CSV table of C-alpha atoms and ligand atoms in Angstrom, one decimal:
chain,number,residue,atom,x,y,z
A,1,UNK,CA,49.5,-16.1,-33.6
A,2,UNK,CA,47.9,-13.2,-31.8
A,3,UNK,CA,44.2,-12.7,-31.5
A,4,UNK,CA,44.2,-9.9,-34.1
A,5,UNK,CA,46.1,-12.1,-36.7
A,6,UNK,CA,43.6,-14.9,-36.5
A,7,UNK,CA,40.6,-14.9,-38.8
A,8,UNK,CA,37.9,-13.8,-36.2
A,9,UNK,CA,34.2,-14.7,-36.5
A,10,UNK,CA,32.0,-11.6,-36.1
A,11,UNK,CA,28.9,-12.3,-34.0
A,12,UNK,CA,25.9,-10.1,-33.4
A,13,UNK,CA,24.0,-10.7,-30.1
A,14,UNK,CA,20.6,-9.0,-30.0
A,15,UNK,CA,19.6,-8.6,-26.4
A,16,UNK,CA,23.2,-8.7,-25.5
A,17,UNK,CA,22.9,-6.4,-22.5
A,18,UNK,CA,20.4,-8.7,-20.8
A,19,UNK,CA,20.9,-11.6,-18.3
A,20,UNK,CA,21.7,-14.4,-20.8
A,21,UNK,CA,23.0,-12.1,-23.5
A,22,UNK,CA,25.7,-10.4,-21.5
A,23,UNK,CA,27.1,-13.7,-20.4
A,24,UNK,CA,27.0,-15.0,-23.9
A,25,UNK,CA,28.8,-11.9,-25.2
A,26,UNK,CA,31.6,-12.5,-22.6
A,27,UNK,CA,31.9,-16.2,-23.6
A,28,UNK,CA,32.1,-15.4,-27.3
A,29,UNK,CA,34.8,-12.7,-26.7
A,30,UNK,CA,36.8,-15.2,-24.6
A,31,UNK,CA,36.4,-17.7,-27.5
A,32,UNK,CA,38.1,-15.2,-29.8
A,33,UNK,CA,35.0,-13.8,-31.6
A,34,UNK,CA,34.3,-10.1,-32.3
A,35,UNK,CA,31.0,-9.3,-30.7
A,36,UNK,CA,28.4,-6.7,-31.7
A,37,UNK,CA,25.9,-6.3,-28.9
A,38,UNK,CA,22.6,-4.8,-30.0
A,39,UNK,CA,20.1,-3.9,-27.2
A,40,UNK,CA,17.5,-1.2,-26.5
A,41,UNK,CA,18.2,-1.5,-22.8
A,42,UNK,CA,14.5,-2.1,-22.0
A,43,UNK,CA,15.3,-4.8,-19.4
A,44,UNK,CA,19.0,-5.0,-20.0
A,45,UNK,CA,21.5,-2.7,-18.4
A,46,UNK,CA,24.8,-1.1,-19.5
A,47,UNK,CA,26.3,-2.3,-16.2
A,48,UNK,CA,25.9,-5.8,-17.6
A,49,UNK,CA,28.3,-5.1,-20.4
A,50,UNK,CA,30.5,-2.4,-18.8
A,51,UNK,CA,33.4,-4.8,-18.2
A,52,UNK,CA,33.2,-5.9,-21.9
A,53,UNK,CA,33.3,-2.4,-23.4
A,54,UNK,CA,37.1,-2.2,-22.8
A,55,UNK,CA,37.7,-5.5,-24.5
A,56,UNK,CA,39.1,-5.5,-28.0
A,57,UNK,CA,36.5,-6.8,-30.5
A,58,UNK,CA,33.4,-5.7,-28.5
A,59,UNK,CA,31.0,-3.0,-29.7
A,60,UNK,CA,27.6,-1.9,-28.5
A,61,UNK,CA,24.8,-0.5,-30.6
A,62,UNK,CA,21.7,0.9,-28.8
A,63,UNK,CA,18.9,-0.1,-31.1
A,64,UNK,CA,15.4,-1.5,-30.9
A,65,UNK,CA,15.1,-4.6,-33.2
A,66,UNK,CA,11.5,-3.7,-34.1
A,67,UNK,CA,13.3,-1.2,-36.4
A,68,UNK,CA,15.4,-2.6,-39.3
A,69,UNK,CA,19.1,-2.6,-38.5
A,70,UNK,CA,22.1,-1.7,-40.7
A,71,UNK,CA,25.5,-3.0,-39.7
A,72,UNK,CA,28.6,-2.4,-41.8
A,73,UNK,CA,30.9,-5.3,-42.6
A,74,UNK,CA,30.7,-9.0,-42.3
A,75,UNK,CA,28.5,-10.9,-39.8
A,76,UNK,CA,28.9,-14.6,-39.4
A,77,UNK,CA,26.4,-15.4,-36.7
A,78,UNK,CA,23.4,-13.7,-35.1
A,79,UNK,CA,21.9,-14.8,-31.7
A,80,UNK,CA,18.5,-13.3,-31.3
A,81,UNK,CA,18.0,-13.0,-27.5
A,82,UNK,CA,16.2,-9.7,-27.6
A,83,UNK,CA,12.9,-9.8,-25.7
A,84,UNK,CA,11.9,-9.3,-22.1
A,85,UNK,CA,11.7,-12.7,-20.5
A,86,UNK,CA,10.1,-12.1,-17.2
A,87,UNK,CA,6.2,-12.2,-17.2
A,88,UNK,CA,5.8,-8.9,-15.3
A,89,UNK,CA,8.3,-7.2,-17.6
A,90,UNK,CA,6.9,-8.5,-20.9
A,91,UNK,CA,3.3,-7.6,-19.8
A,92,UNK,CA,4.2,-3.9,-19.2
A,93,UNK,CA,3.9,-3.2,-23.0
A,94,UNK,CA,2.4,-6.3,-24.5
A,95,UNK,CA,2.1,-4.8,-28.0
A,96,UNK,CA,5.8,-3.9,-28.0
A,97,UNK,CA,6.6,-7.4,-26.8
A,98,UNK,CA,4.8,-9.0,-29.7
A,99,UNK,CA,6.4,-6.5,-32.1
A,100,UNK,CA,9.8,-7.4,-30.7
A,101,UNK,CA,9.3,-11.1,-31.3
A,102,UNK,CA,7.7,-10.8,-34.7
A,103,UNK,CA,9.1,-7.6,-36.3
A,104,UNK,CA,12.4,-8.1,-34.5
A,105,UNK,CA,12.8,-11.7,-35.9
A,106,UNK,CA,11.9,-10.5,-39.4
A,107,UNK,CA,14.5,-7.7,-39.2
A,108,UNK,CA,17.2,-9.9,-37.9
A,109,UNK,CA,16.4,-12.7,-40.4
A,110,UNK,CA,16.6,-10.1,-43.2
A,111,UNK,CA,20.0,-9.1,-41.8
A,112,UNK,CA,21.1,-12.7,-41.7
A,113,UNK,CA,20.0,-13.2,-45.3
A,114,UNK,CA,21.8,-10.1,-46.5
A,115,UNK,CA,25.0,-11.0,-44.7
A,116,UNK,CA,24.9,-14.8,-45.3
A,117,UNK,CA,25.0,-15.3,-41.5
A,118,UNK,CA,23.5,-18.2,-39.6
A,119,UNK,CA,20.9,-17.1,-37.0
A,120,UNK,CA,19.7,-18.6,-33.7
A,121,UNK,CA,16.3,-17.7,-32.1
A,122,UNK,CA,16.0,-17.8,-28.3
A,123,UNK,CA,12.5,-19.4,-28.3
A,124,UNK,CA,11.0,-20.6,-25.1
A,125,UNK,CA,9.2,-23.4,-23.2
A,126,UNK,CA,6.3,-20.9,-23.1
A,127,UNK,CA,5.4,-22.0,-26.6
A,128,UNK,CA,4.0,-25.1,-24.9
A,129,UNK,CA,1.7,-22.8,-22.8
A,130,UNK,CA,0.1,-24.7,-20.0
A,131,UNK,CA,1.1,-28.2,-21.2
A,132,UNK,CA,-1.2,-31.1,-21.0
A,133,UNK,CA,1.6,-33.6,-21.3
A,134,UNK,CA,4.9,-33.9,-19.5
A,135,UNK,CA,7.8,-33.9,-20.1
A,136,UNK,CA,7.4,-31.7,-23.1
A,137,UNK,CA,8.8,-33.0,-26.3
A,138,UNK,CA,9.5,-30.8,-29.3
A,139,UNK,CA,6.6,-32.7,-31.1
A,140,UNK,CA,4.1,-31.4,-28.6
A,141,UNK,CA,2.2,-28.5,-30.1
A,142,UNK,CA,1.2,-26.9,-26.9
A,143,UNK,CA,-1.8,-25.5,-25.1
A,144,UNK,CA,-1.6,-21.7,-25.5
A,145,UNK,CA,-4.3,-19.1,-24.8
A,146,UNK,CA,-4.1,-16.6,-27.7
A,147,UNK,CA,-5.9,-13.9,-25.8
A,148,UNK,CA,-4.5,-13.9,-22.3
A,149,UNK,CA,-1.9,-11.9,-20.4
A,150,UNK,CA,0.9,-14.2,-21.4
A,151,UNK,CA,-0.2,-14.3,-25.1
A,152,UNK,CA,2.0,-11.4,-26.3
A,153,UNK,CA,5.1,-13.5,-25.3
A,154,UNK,CA,3.9,-17.0,-26.1
A,155,UNK,CA,2.3,-16.2,-29.5
A,156,UNK,CA,5.1,-13.8,-30.4
A,157,UNK,CA,7.7,-16.5,-29.8
A,158,UNK,CA,5.5,-19.1,-31.7
A,159,UNK,CA,5.3,-16.7,-34.7
A,160,UNK,CA,9.0,-16.1,-34.6
A,161,UNK,CA,9.6,-19.9,-34.8
A,162,UNK,CA,7.4,-20.0,-37.9
A,163,UNK,CA,9.4,-17.1,-39.4
A,164,UNK,CA,12.6,-18.9,-38.7
A,165,UNK,CA,11.3,-22.1,-40.3
A,166,UNK,CA,10.0,-20.3,-43.4
A,167,UNK,CA,13.1,-18.1,-43.9
A,168,UNK,CA,15.2,-21.3,-43.9
A,169,UNK,CA,13.0,-22.9,-46.5
A,170,UNK,CA,12.2,-19.9,-48.6
A,171,UNK,CA,15.5,-18.0,-48.5
A,172,UNK,CA,18.0,-20.7,-47.6
A,173,UNK,CA,19.1,-19.0,-44.4
A,174,UNK,CA,20.7,-21.3,-41.8
A,175,UNK,CA,18.3,-21.0,-38.9
A,176,UNK,CA,18.4,-22.5,-35.3
A,177,UNK,CA,15.6,-22.6,-32.8
A,178,UNK,CA,16.4,-23.0,-29.1
A,179,UNK,CA,13.4,-23.7,-26.9
A,180,UNK,CA,14.8,-22.5,-23.6
A,181,UNK,CA,13.4,-23.6,-20.3
A,182,UNK,CA,13.6,-21.5,-17.1
A,183,UNK,CA,17.2,-20.3,-16.8
A,184,UNK,CA,18.8,-18.6,-13.8
A,185,UNK,CA,22.2,-17.6,-12.5
A,186,UNK,CA,24.5,-14.8,-11.6
A,187,UNK,CA,23.8,-11.7,-13.7
A,188,UNK,CA,20.0,-11.8,-13.3
A,189,UNK,CA,18.6,-8.4,-12.4
A,190,UNK,CA,17.4,-8.3,-8.8
A,191,UNK,CA,14.2,-6.5,-9.9
A,192,UNK,CA,13.7,-9.0,-12.8
A,193,UNK,CA,10.5,-10.4,-11.2
A,194,UNK,CA,11.1,-14.1,-12.0
A,195,UNK,CA,10.9,-16.7,-9.3
A,196,UNK,CA,14.5,-17.5,-8.6
A,197,UNK,CA,15.6,-13.8,-8.3
A,198,UNK,CA,12.5,-12.9,-6.3
A,199,UNK,CA,12.9,-15.8,-3.8
A,200,UNK,CA,16.6,-15.2,-3.2
A,201,UNK,CA,16.3,-11.4,-2.8
A,202,UNK,CA,13.3,-11.9,-0.4
A,203,UNK,CA,15.2,-14.6,1.6
A,204,UNK,CA,18.4,-12.6,2.0
A,205,UNK,CA,16.6,-9.4,2.8
A,206,UNK,CA,14.3,-11.1,5.4
A,207,UNK,CA,11.1,-10.2,3.5
A,208,UNK,CA,8.3,-12.7,3.0
A,209,UNK,CA,8.7,-15.3,0.2
A,210,UNK,CA,5.9,-14.6,-2.4
A,211,UNK,CA,4.4,-17.9,-3.6
A,212,UNK,CA,1.8,-17.4,-6.2
A,213,UNK,CA,-1.0,-20.1,-5.9
A,214,UNK,CA,-0.3,-23.0,-3.5
A,215,UNK,CA,3.2,-23.6,-4.9
A,216,UNK,CA,2.3,-27.0,-6.4
A,217,UNK,CA,3.1,-25.8,-9.9
A,218,UNK,CA,6.5,-27.1,-11.3
A,219,UNK,CA,9.4,-25.7,-13.2
A,220,UNK,CA,12.7,-27.1,-14.3
A,221,UNK,CA,15.6,-24.8,-13.6
A,222,UNK,CA,18.7,-24.6,-15.9
A,223,UNK,CA,22.0,-22.9,-14.8
A,224,UNK,CA,23.0,-20.2,-17.2
A,225,UNK,CA,26.4,-21.7,-18.2
A,226,UNK,CA,24.8,-25.0,-19.2
A,227,UNK,CA,22.5,-23.0,-21.4
A,228,UNK,CA,25.3,-21.1,-23.0
A,229,UNK,CA,27.2,-24.3,-23.8
A,230,UNK,CA,24.0,-25.6,-25.5
A,231,UNK,CA,23.3,-22.4,-27.5
A,232,UNK,CA,26.8,-22.3,-28.9
A,233,UNK,CA,26.7,-26.0,-29.8
A,234,UNK,CA,23.3,-25.5,-31.5
A,235,UNK,CA,24.7,-22.6,-33.5
A,236,UNK,CA,27.5,-24.8,-34.8
A,237,UNK,CA,25.2,-27.6,-36.0
A,238,UNK,CA,24.9,-28.4,-39.7
A,239,UNK,CA,22.4,-26.4,-41.8
A,240,UNK,CA,19.9,-29.3,-41.6
A,241,UNK,CA,19.4,-28.8,-37.9
A,242,UNK,CA,16.8,-26.1,-38.3
A,243,UNK,CA,14.1,-27.8,-36.1
A,244,UNK,CA,13.3,-26.6,-32.6
A,245,UNK,CA,15.5,-28.2,-29.8
A,246,UNK,CA,14.5,-28.0,-26.1
A,247,UNK,CA,17.3,-26.7,-23.9
A,248,UNK,CA,17.2,-26.7,-20.1
A,249,UNK,CA,17.6,-29.0,-17.1
A,250,UNK,CA,15.1,-31.9,-16.7
A,251,UNK,CA,15.1,-31.8,-12.9
A,252,UNK,CA,11.6,-30.8,-11.9
A,253,UNK,CA,10.7,-28.9,-8.7
A,254,UNK,CA,7.5,-27.5,-7.3
A,255,UNK,CA,7.7,-23.8,-6.5
A,256,UNK,CA,7.1,-24.6,-2.8
A,257,UNK,CA,10.2,-26.9,-3.0
A,258,UNK,CA,12.2,-24.1,-4.5
A,259,UNK,CA,11.1,-21.7,-1.7
A,260,UNK,CA,12.2,-24.3,0.9
A,261,UNK,CA,15.6,-24.9,-0.8
A,262,UNK,CA,16.3,-21.1,-1.1
A,263,UNK,CA,15.3,-20.6,2.6
A,264,UNK,CA,17.6,-23.4,3.7
A,265,UNK,CA,20.5,-22.2,1.5
A,266,UNK,CA,20.3,-18.6,2.6
A,267,UNK,CA,19.7,-19.5,6.3
A,268,UNK,CA,16.7,-17.2,6.2
A,269,UNK,CA,13.7,-17.4,8.6
A,270,UNK,CA,11.5,-15.3,6.2
A,271,UNK,CA,7.8,-16.2,6.2
A,272,UNK,CA,5.9,-17.4,3.1
A,273,UNK,CA,3.0,-15.4,1.8
A,274,UNK,CA,0.6,-16.9,-0.7
A,275,UNK,CA,-1.2,-14.8,-3.3
A,276,UNK,CA,-3.5,-15.8,-6.2
A,277,UNK,CA,-1.8,-17.6,-9.1
A,278,UNK,CA,-1.6,-15.4,-12.2
A,279,UNK,CA,-3.9,-16.1,-15.1
A,280,UNK,CA,-2.7,-18.9,-17.4
A,281,UNK,CA,0.3,-19.7,-15.2
A,282,UNK,CA,1.5,-23.1,-16.5
A,283,UNK,CA,1.0,-25.8,-13.9
A,284,UNK,CA,3.9,-28.1,-14.9
A,285,UNK,CA,7.0,-27.7,-17.0
A,286,UNK,CA,9.8,-30.1,-17.7
A,287,UNK,CA,11.8,-30.5,-20.9
A,288,UNK,CA,12.3,-33.8,-22.7
A,289,UNK,CA,16.0,-33.4,-23.6
A,290,UNK,CA,16.4,-36.5,-25.7
A,291,UNK,CA,16.9,-34.5,-28.9
A,292,UNK,CA,19.4,-32.0,-27.4
A,293,UNK,CA,21.4,-34.9,-26.0
A,294,UNK,CA,21.5,-36.7,-29.3
A,295,UNK,CA,22.0,-33.7,-31.7
A,296,UNK,CA,24.3,-31.6,-29.5
A,297,UNK,CA,26.0,-34.4,-27.5
A,298,UNK,CA,25.3,-32.1,-24.5
A,299,UNK,CA,24.1,-32.6,-21.0
A,300,UNK,CA,23.1,-30.0,-18.4
A,301,UNK,CA,25.8,-30.5,-15.7
A,302,UNK,CA,24.9,-28.0,-12.9
A,303,UNK,CA,22.3,-29.2,-10.4
A,304,UNK,CA,19.8,-26.7,-8.8
A,305,UNK,CA,21.7,-27.1,-5.6
A,306,UNK,CA,25.1,-26.2,-7.1
A,307,UNK,CA,23.6,-23.5,-9.4
A,308,UNK,CA,22.0,-21.7,-6.4
A,309,UNK,CA,25.3,-21.8,-4.6
A,310,UNK,CA,26.8,-19.8,-7.5
A,311,UNK,CA,23.8,-17.5,-7.7
A,312,UNK,CA,23.0,-16.5,-4.1
A,313,UNK,CA,26.4,-14.7,-3.6
A,314,UNK,CA,25.6,-12.6,-6.8
A,315,UNK,CA,22.4,-11.4,-5.2
A,316,UNK,CA,24.0,-10.8,-1.9
A,317,UNK,CA,26.5,-8.5,-3.7
A,318,UNK,CA,23.8,-6.7,-5.5
A,319,UNK,CA,21.9,-6.1,-2.3
A,320,UNK,CA,25.1,-4.8,-0.6
A,321,UNK,CA,25.6,-2.4,-3.6
A,322,UNK,CA,22.1,-1.1,-3.3
A,323,UNK,CA,21.0,-2.3,-6.7
A,324,UNK,CA,17.3,-2.0,-7.8
A,325,UNK,CA,15.0,-4.4,-5.9
A,326,UNK,CA,11.7,-5.9,-7.0
A,327,UNK,CA,8.6,-4.1,-5.9
A,328,UNK,CA,7.5,-7.1,-3.9
A,329,UNK,CA,10.2,-6.4,-1.4
A,330,UNK,CA,10.8,-2.7,-1.9
B,401,NAD,P1,16.4,-10.3,-20.2
B,401,NAD,O1,15.2,-9.6,-20.1
B,401,NAD,O2,17.4,-10.2,-19.1
B,401,NAD,O3,17.2,-9.9,-21.6
B,401,NAD,C1,16.5,-9.5,-22.7
B,401,NAD,C2,17.3,-8.4,-23.4
B,401,NAD,O4,16.7,-8.0,-24.6
B,401,NAD,C3,17.4,-7.2,-22.6
B,401,NAD,O5,18.8,-6.7,-22.5
B,401,NAD,C4,16.5,-6.2,-23.3
B,401,NAD,O6,16.9,-4.8,-23.0
B,401,NAD,C5,16.6,-6.6,-24.7
B,401,NAD,N1,15.5,-6.2,-25.5
B,401,NAD,C6,14.2,-6.5,-25.3
B,401,NAD,N2,13.4,-6.0,-26.3
B,401,NAD,C7,14.3,-5.5,-27.2
B,401,NAD,C8,14.1,-4.9,-28.5
B,401,NAD,N3,12.9,-4.7,-29.0
B,401,NAD,N4,15.2,-4.5,-29.2
B,401,NAD,C9,16.5,-4.6,-28.6
B,401,NAD,N5,16.7,-5.2,-27.4
B,401,NAD,C10,15.6,-5.7,-26.7
B,401,NAD,O7,16.0,-11.8,-20.5
B,401,NAD,P2,16.9,-13.1,-20.5
B,401,NAD,O8,16.6,-14.0,-19.4
B,401,NAD,O9,18.4,-12.8,-20.7
B,401,NAD,O10,16.4,-13.8,-21.9
B,401,NAD,C11,17.1,-13.7,-23.1
B,401,NAD,C12,16.3,-14.4,-24.2
B,401,NAD,O11,16.1,-15.8,-23.9
B,401,NAD,C13,14.9,-13.8,-24.4
B,401,NAD,O12,14.6,-13.7,-25.8
B,401,NAD,C14,14.0,-14.8,-23.7
B,401,NAD,O13,12.7,-14.8,-24.3
B,401,NAD,C15,14.7,-16.1,-23.9
B,401,NAD,N6,14.4,-17.0,-22.9
B,401,NAD,C16,14.9,-16.9,-21.6
B,401,NAD,C17,14.6,-17.7,-20.6
B,401,NAD,C18,15.1,-17.6,-19.2
B,401,NAD,O14,14.7,-18.3,-18.4
B,401,NAD,N7,16.1,-16.8,-19.0
B,401,NAD,C19,13.7,-18.8,-20.9
B,401,NAD,C20,13.2,-18.9,-22.2
B,401,NAD,C21,13.5,-18.0,-23.2
B,402,UDP,N1,6.3,-17.3,-8.9
B,402,UDP,C1,6.0,-17.3,-7.6
B,402,UDP,N2,6.5,-16.2,-6.9
B,402,UDP,C2,7.2,-15.2,-7.5
B,402,UDP,C3,7.5,-15.3,-8.9
B,402,UDP,C4,7.0,-16.4,-9.6
B,402,UDP,O1,5.4,-18.1,-7.0
B,402,UDP,O2,7.6,-14.2,-6.8
B,402,UDP,C5,5.8,-18.5,-9.7
B,402,UDP,C6,5.0,-18.2,-10.9
B,402,UDP,O3,3.7,-18.0,-10.6
B,402,UDP,C7,5.3,-19.4,-11.8
B,402,UDP,C8,6.7,-19.9,-11.4
B,402,UDP,O4,6.9,-19.2,-10.1
B,402,UDP,O5,4.4,-20.5,-11.4
B,402,UDP,C9,7.8,-19.4,-12.4
B,402,UDP,O6,7.6,-18.0,-12.6
B,402,UDP,P1,8.6,-17.2,-13.4
B,402,UDP,O7,8.0,-15.8,-13.5
B,402,UDP,O8,10.0,-17.3,-12.9
B,402,UDP,O9,8.7,-17.9,-14.9
B,402,UDP,P2,7.6,-18.5,-15.8
B,402,UDP,O10,8.0,-19.9,-16.0
B,402,UDP,O11,6.2,-18.5,-15.2
B,402,UDP,O12,7.7,-17.7,-17.1
């Protein structure tokens, strides 16, 4: 049977021109789904989806999800990945970031309800704020400043989780909540501003590595393809799996360790410069993955070492092509 003769699922990916979204669109197309990518191109780029645009079954709608969206025809699944994820990016227009999480979630939940589609929310480890217990389990309610520079993102994502829960209960929509921990990989924008992209770009261009604070804060880094496996498995779970599930990699590294690894892997002799730690920057972060392992029968497979080996060549190619660089090295 050819692809067109098969009953094809029709999947909407909001934020589909971003780092994770574009790779998800590609995976869904390869799996035989039709994909509608919706993005306002705020932090995403057309270049991320240019190779997909000639594939049968792919369509792109430039749209801001803070505005209700009409889509003709059937939709089976909606992934809501629309939201800038990098702290410097989401802090540029904090009111819009909050609107994206709250109004955007409402609009997409309404669409899911109208179409009878299941819907997955890309939530975040940021809902735990600066956690006072580690590793973070889904039962931990977090330590979030409601009035700080990160609040637009953290509180927006928290409110979106509430909306997902309540739409499930009140309207019977099948909802999924993925609490995603720091994810990296090929496809990240060089000017994204997050730590993995900054350090690699700085190292390969011979600019100083910018550590904020003393580098003792920790993060757990997940390779993008491990995350995509988990997101697709979570989407396929029974209706009852509507509770939040942590997704990430539970290896924990200090930011100073990450800098050392990146310098060694790139063969760079760049210096390290230290600057003050941003307000409310979480001191430690590591997912408890017990629930994901049990419910999804999934395990992150790619170590930081192997994931960086996949990612560094991507940034070398971007640098060669003269793609946008972060201000810290420009
Ligand atoms: P990204 O910034 O590369 O992608 C986000 C995409 O959403 C971009 O294409 C952007 O243009 C689009 N977008 C933003 N606001 C929009 C709006 N109002 N309407 C339509 N499109 C909009 O970020 P990413 O790393 O790919 O993250 C994807 C999702 O996963 C985000 O929701 C993020 O909060 C979540 N997440 C990511 C990580 C991570 O480490 N990558 C961690 C936790 C959560
Ligand atoms: N960080 C850093 N240098 C950078 C970018 C980030 O030291 O150039 C630190 C940041 O202060 C934080 C950690 O790296 O402690 C992860 O930052 P990122 O922005 O990637 O994601 P976060 O988990 O903070 O949302």
